[in-house]
mmCIF file of C-alpha atoms and ligand atoms in Angstrom:
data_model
loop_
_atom_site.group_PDB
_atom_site.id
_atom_site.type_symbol
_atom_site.label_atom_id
_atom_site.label_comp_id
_atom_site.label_asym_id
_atom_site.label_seq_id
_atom_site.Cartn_x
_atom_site.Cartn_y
_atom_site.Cartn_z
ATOM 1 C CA UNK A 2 -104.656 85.328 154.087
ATOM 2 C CA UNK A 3 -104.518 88.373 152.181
ATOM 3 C CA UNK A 4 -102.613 91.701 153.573
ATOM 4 C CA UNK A 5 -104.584 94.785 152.983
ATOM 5 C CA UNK A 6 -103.446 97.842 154.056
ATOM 6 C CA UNK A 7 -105.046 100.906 155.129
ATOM 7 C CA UNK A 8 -103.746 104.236 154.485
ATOM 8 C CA UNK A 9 -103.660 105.182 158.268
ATOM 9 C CA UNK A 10 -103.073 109.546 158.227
ATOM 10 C CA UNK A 11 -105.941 110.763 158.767
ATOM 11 C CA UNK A 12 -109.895 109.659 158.163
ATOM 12 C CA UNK A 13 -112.048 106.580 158.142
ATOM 13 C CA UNK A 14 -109.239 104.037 159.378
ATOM 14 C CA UNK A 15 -110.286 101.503 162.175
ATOM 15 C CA UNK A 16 -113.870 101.335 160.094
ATOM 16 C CA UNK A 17 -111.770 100.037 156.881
ATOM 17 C CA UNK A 18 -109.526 98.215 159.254
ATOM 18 C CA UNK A 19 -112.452 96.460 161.294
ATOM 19 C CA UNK A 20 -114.847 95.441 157.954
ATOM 20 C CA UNK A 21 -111.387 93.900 156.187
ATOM 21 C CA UNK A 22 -110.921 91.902 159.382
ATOM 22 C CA UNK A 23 -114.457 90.666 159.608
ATOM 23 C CA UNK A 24 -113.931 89.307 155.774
ATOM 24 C CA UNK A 25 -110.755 87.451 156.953
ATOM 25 C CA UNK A 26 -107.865 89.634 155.837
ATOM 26 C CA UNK A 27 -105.152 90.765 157.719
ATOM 27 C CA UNK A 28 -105.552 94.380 157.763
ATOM 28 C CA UNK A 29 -102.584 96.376 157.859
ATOM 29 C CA UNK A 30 -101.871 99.953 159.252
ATOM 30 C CA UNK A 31 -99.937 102.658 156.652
ATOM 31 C CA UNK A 32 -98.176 105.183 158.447
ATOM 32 C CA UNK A 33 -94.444 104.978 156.913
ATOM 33 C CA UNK A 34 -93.065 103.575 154.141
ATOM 34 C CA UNK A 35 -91.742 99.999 154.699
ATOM 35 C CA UNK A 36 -95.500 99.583 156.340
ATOM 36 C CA UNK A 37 -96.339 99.158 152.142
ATOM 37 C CA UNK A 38 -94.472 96.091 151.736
ATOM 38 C CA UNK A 39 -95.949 92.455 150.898
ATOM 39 C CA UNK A 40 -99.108 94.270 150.914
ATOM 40 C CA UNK A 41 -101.683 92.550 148.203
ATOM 41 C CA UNK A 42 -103.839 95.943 148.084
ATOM 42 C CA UNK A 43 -104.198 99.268 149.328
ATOM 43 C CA UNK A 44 -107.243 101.412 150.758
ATOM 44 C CA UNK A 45 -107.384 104.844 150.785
ATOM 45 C CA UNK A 46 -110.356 105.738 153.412
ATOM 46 C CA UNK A 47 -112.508 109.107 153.620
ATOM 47 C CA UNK A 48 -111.505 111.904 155.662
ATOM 48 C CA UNK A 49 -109.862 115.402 154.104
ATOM 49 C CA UNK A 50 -108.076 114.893 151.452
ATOM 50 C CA UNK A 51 -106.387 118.159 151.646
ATOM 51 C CA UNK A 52 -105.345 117.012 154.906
ATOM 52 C CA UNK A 53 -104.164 113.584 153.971
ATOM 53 C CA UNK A 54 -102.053 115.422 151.247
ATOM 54 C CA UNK A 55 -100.252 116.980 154.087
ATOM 55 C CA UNK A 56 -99.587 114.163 155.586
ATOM 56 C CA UNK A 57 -98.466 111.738 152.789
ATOM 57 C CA UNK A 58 -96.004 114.431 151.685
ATOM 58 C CA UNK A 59 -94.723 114.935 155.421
ATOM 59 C CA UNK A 60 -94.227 111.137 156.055
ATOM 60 C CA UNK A 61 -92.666 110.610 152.233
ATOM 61 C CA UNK A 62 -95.554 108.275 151.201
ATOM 62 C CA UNK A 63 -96.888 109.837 147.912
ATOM 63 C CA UNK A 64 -94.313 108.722 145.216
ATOM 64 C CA UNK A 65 -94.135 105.066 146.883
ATOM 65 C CA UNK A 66 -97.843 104.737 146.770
ATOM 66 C CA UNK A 67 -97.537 106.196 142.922
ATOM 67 C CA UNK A 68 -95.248 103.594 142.084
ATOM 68 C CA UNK A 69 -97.456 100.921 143.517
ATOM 69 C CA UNK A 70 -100.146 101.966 141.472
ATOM 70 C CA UNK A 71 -98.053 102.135 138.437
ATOM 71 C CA UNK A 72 -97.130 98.299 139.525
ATOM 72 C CA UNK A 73 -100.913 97.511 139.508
ATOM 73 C CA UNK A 74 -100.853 96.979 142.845
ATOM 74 C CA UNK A 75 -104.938 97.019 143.786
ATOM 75 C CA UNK A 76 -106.207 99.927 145.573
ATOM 76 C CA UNK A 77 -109.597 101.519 146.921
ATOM 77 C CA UNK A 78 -110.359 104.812 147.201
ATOM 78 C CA UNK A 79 -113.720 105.914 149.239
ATOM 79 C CA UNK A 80 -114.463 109.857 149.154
ATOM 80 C CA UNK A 81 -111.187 111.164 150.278
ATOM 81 C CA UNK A 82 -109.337 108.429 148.627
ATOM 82 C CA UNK A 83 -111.231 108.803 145.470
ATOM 83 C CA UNK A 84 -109.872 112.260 144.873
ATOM 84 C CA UNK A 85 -106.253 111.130 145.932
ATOM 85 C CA UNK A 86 -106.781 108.648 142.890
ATOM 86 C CA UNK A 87 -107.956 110.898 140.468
ATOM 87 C CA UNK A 88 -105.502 111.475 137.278
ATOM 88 C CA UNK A 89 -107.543 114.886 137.451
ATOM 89 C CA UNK A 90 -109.115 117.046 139.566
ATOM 90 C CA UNK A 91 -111.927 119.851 139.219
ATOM 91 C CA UNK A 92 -110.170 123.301 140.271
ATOM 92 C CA UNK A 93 -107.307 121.304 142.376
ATOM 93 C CA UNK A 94 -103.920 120.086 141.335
ATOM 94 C CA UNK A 95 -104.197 115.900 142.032
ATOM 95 C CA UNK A 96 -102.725 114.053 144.029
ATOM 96 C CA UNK A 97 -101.675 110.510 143.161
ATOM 97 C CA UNK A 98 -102.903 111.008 139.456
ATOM 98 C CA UNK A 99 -103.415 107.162 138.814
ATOM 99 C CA UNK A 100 -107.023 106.698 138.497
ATOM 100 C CA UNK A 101 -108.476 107.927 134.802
ATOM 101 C CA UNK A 102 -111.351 109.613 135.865
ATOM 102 C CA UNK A 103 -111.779 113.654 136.401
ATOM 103 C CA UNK A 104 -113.238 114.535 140.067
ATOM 104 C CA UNK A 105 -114.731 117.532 141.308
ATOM 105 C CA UNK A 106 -114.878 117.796 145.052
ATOM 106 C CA UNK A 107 -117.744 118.620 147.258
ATOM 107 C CA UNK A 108 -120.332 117.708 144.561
ATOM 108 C CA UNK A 109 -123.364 118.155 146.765
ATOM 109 C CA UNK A 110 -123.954 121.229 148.510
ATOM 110 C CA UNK A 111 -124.046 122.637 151.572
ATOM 111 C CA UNK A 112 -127.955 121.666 152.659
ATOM 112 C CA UNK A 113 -127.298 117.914 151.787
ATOM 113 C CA UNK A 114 -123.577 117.679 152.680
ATOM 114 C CA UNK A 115 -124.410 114.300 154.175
ATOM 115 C CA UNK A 116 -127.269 111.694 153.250
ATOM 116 C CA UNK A 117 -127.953 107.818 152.957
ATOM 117 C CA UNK A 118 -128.946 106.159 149.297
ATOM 118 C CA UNK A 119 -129.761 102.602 148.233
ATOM 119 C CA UNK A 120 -127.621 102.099 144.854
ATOM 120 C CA UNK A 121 -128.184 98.886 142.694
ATOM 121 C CA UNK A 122 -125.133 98.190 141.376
ATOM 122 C CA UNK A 123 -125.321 95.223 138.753
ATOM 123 C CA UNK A 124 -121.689 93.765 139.064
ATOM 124 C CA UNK A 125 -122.412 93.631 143.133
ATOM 125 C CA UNK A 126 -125.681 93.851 144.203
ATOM 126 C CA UNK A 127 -129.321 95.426 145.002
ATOM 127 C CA UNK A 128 -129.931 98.075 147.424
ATOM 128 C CA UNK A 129 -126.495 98.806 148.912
ATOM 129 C CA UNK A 130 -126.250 101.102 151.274
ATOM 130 C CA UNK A 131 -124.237 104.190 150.653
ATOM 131 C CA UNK A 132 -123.394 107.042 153.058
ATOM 132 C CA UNK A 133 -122.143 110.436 151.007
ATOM 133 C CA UNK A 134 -120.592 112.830 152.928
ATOM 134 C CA UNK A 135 -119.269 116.463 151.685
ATOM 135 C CA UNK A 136 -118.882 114.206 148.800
ATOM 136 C CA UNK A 137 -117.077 114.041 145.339
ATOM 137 C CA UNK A 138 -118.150 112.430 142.142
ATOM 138 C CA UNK A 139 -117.058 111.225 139.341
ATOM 139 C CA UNK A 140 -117.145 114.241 135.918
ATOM 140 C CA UNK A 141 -115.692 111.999 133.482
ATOM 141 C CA UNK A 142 -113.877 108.679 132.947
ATOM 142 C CA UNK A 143 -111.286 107.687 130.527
ATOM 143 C CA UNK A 144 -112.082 104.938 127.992
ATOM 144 C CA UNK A 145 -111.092 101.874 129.864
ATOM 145 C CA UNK A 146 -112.950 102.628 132.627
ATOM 146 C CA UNK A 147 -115.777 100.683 133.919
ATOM 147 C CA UNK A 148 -118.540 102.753 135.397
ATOM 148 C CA UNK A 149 -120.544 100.720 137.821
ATOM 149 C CA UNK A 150 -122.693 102.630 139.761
ATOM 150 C CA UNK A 151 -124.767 106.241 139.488
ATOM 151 C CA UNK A 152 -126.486 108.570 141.855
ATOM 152 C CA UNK A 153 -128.691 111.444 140.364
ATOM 153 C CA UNK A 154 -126.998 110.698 136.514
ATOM 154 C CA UNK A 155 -123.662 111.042 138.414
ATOM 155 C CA UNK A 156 -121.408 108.579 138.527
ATOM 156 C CA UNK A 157 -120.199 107.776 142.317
ATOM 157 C CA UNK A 158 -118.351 104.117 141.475
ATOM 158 C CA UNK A 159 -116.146 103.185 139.055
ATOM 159 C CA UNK A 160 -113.170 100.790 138.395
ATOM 160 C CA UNK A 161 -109.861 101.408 136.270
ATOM 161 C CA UNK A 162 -108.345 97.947 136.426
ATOM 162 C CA UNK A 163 -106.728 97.908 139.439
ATOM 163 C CA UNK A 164 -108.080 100.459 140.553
ATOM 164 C CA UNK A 165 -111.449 101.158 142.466
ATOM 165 C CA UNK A 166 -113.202 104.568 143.472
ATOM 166 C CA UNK A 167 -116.096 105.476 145.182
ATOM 167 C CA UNK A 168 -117.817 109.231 146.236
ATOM 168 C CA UNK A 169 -119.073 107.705 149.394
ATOM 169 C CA UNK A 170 -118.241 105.505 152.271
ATOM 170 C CA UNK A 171 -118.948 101.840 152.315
ATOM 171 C CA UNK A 172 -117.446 101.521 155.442
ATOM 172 C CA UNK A 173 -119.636 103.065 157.455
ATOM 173 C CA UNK A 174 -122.366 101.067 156.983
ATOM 174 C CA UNK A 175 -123.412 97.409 158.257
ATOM 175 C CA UNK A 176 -123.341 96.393 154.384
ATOM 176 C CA UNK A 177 -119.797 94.945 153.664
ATOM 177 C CA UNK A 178 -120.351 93.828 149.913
ATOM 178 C CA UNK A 179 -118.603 96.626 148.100
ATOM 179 C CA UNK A 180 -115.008 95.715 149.720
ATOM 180 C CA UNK A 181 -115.890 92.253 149.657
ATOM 181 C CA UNK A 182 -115.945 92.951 145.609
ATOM 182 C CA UNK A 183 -112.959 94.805 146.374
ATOM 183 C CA UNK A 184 -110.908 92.154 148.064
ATOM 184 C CA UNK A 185 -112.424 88.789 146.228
ATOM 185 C CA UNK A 186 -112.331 90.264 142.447
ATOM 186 C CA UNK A 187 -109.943 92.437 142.363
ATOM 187 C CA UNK A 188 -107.198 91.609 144.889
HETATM 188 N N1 LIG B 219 -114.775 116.744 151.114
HETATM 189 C C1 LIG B 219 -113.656 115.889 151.362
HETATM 190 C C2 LIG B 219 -112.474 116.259 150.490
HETATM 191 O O1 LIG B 219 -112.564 117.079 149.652
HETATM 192 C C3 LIG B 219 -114.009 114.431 151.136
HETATM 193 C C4 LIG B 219 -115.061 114.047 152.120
HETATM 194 C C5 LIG B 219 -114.976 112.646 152.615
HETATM 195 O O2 LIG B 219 -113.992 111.915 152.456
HETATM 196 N N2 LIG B 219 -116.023 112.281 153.315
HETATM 197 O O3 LIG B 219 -111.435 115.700 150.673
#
């Protein structure tokens, strides 16, 4: 059974935890530091990720989680966890600085700070939901980056080896095929 964790500070949490049970992983709450080990991935929910900052510098969890990456340990990022990713942020100092992509923050403005798309995403599948809220996206992405999905010409899913992100939040949503791709190709 795989061990997933779930970066457990602040945000999306018993959503991510619930949706990896219910593909048969053993879903694991991250609140301190020995809570990262024997995991074989990582997800970084929604939420604030100003907030989560806070937190992961409070409870001593942002160089471990760095190293991890470095170790190409897998990890998802939704919203939130996409900008804690980011090598590069729009305006912001970054966080983990892993991911090789540039983010700006709040992409979307203030009328349409939340809405529901259908994205076709070849590498996964037709007409998956996708719930954006205050969302980032996606500016640039480094070479060996593999953009897979786009919203509006923007891009709102990619994947840098080990690493996925995404401007929105798959787990809110009946649809569980994105972190199935997460946890059956990449993990
Ligand atoms: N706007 C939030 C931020 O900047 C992200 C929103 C989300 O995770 N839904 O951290």
């Amino acid at each position: 059974m795989k061990r997933i964790g779930v970066l457990a500070l602040q945000g999306a949490v018993r959503e991510h935890v619930q949706k990896l049970e219910s593909l048969g992983c053993e879903a694991v709450l991250v609140k301190q530091e020995n809570d990262l080990e024997q995991l074989d991935g990582l997800v970084l929910p929604g939420g604030e990720s100003t907030t989560i900052r806070k937190l992961l510098d409070r409870y001593e969890l942002l160089e471990p989680i760095r190293t991890l990456a470095q170790q190409r340990l897998p990890m998802f990022g939704t919203c939130a966890g996409l900008i804690l990713l980011a090598k590069e942020l729009v305006n912001y100092m970054p966080h983990l600085a892993v991911m090789d992509v540039v983010v700006a923050r709040n992409s979307y403005g203030r009328q349409i700070d939340s809405f529901e798309v259908k994205l076709d995403i070849p590498q996964i599948g037709e007409a998956i939901p996708a719930v954006f809220i205050r969302a980032p996206h996606i500016v640039s992405a480094g070479e060996g980056v593999d953009v897979l999905a786009r919203h509006d010409g923007r891009i709102v899913l990619a994947k840098d080896n080990h690493l996925l992100g995404c401007s929105f939040h798959p787990e809110l949503t009946s649809d569980t095929r994105i972190l199935e791709y997460f946890v059956s190709s990449m993990v």
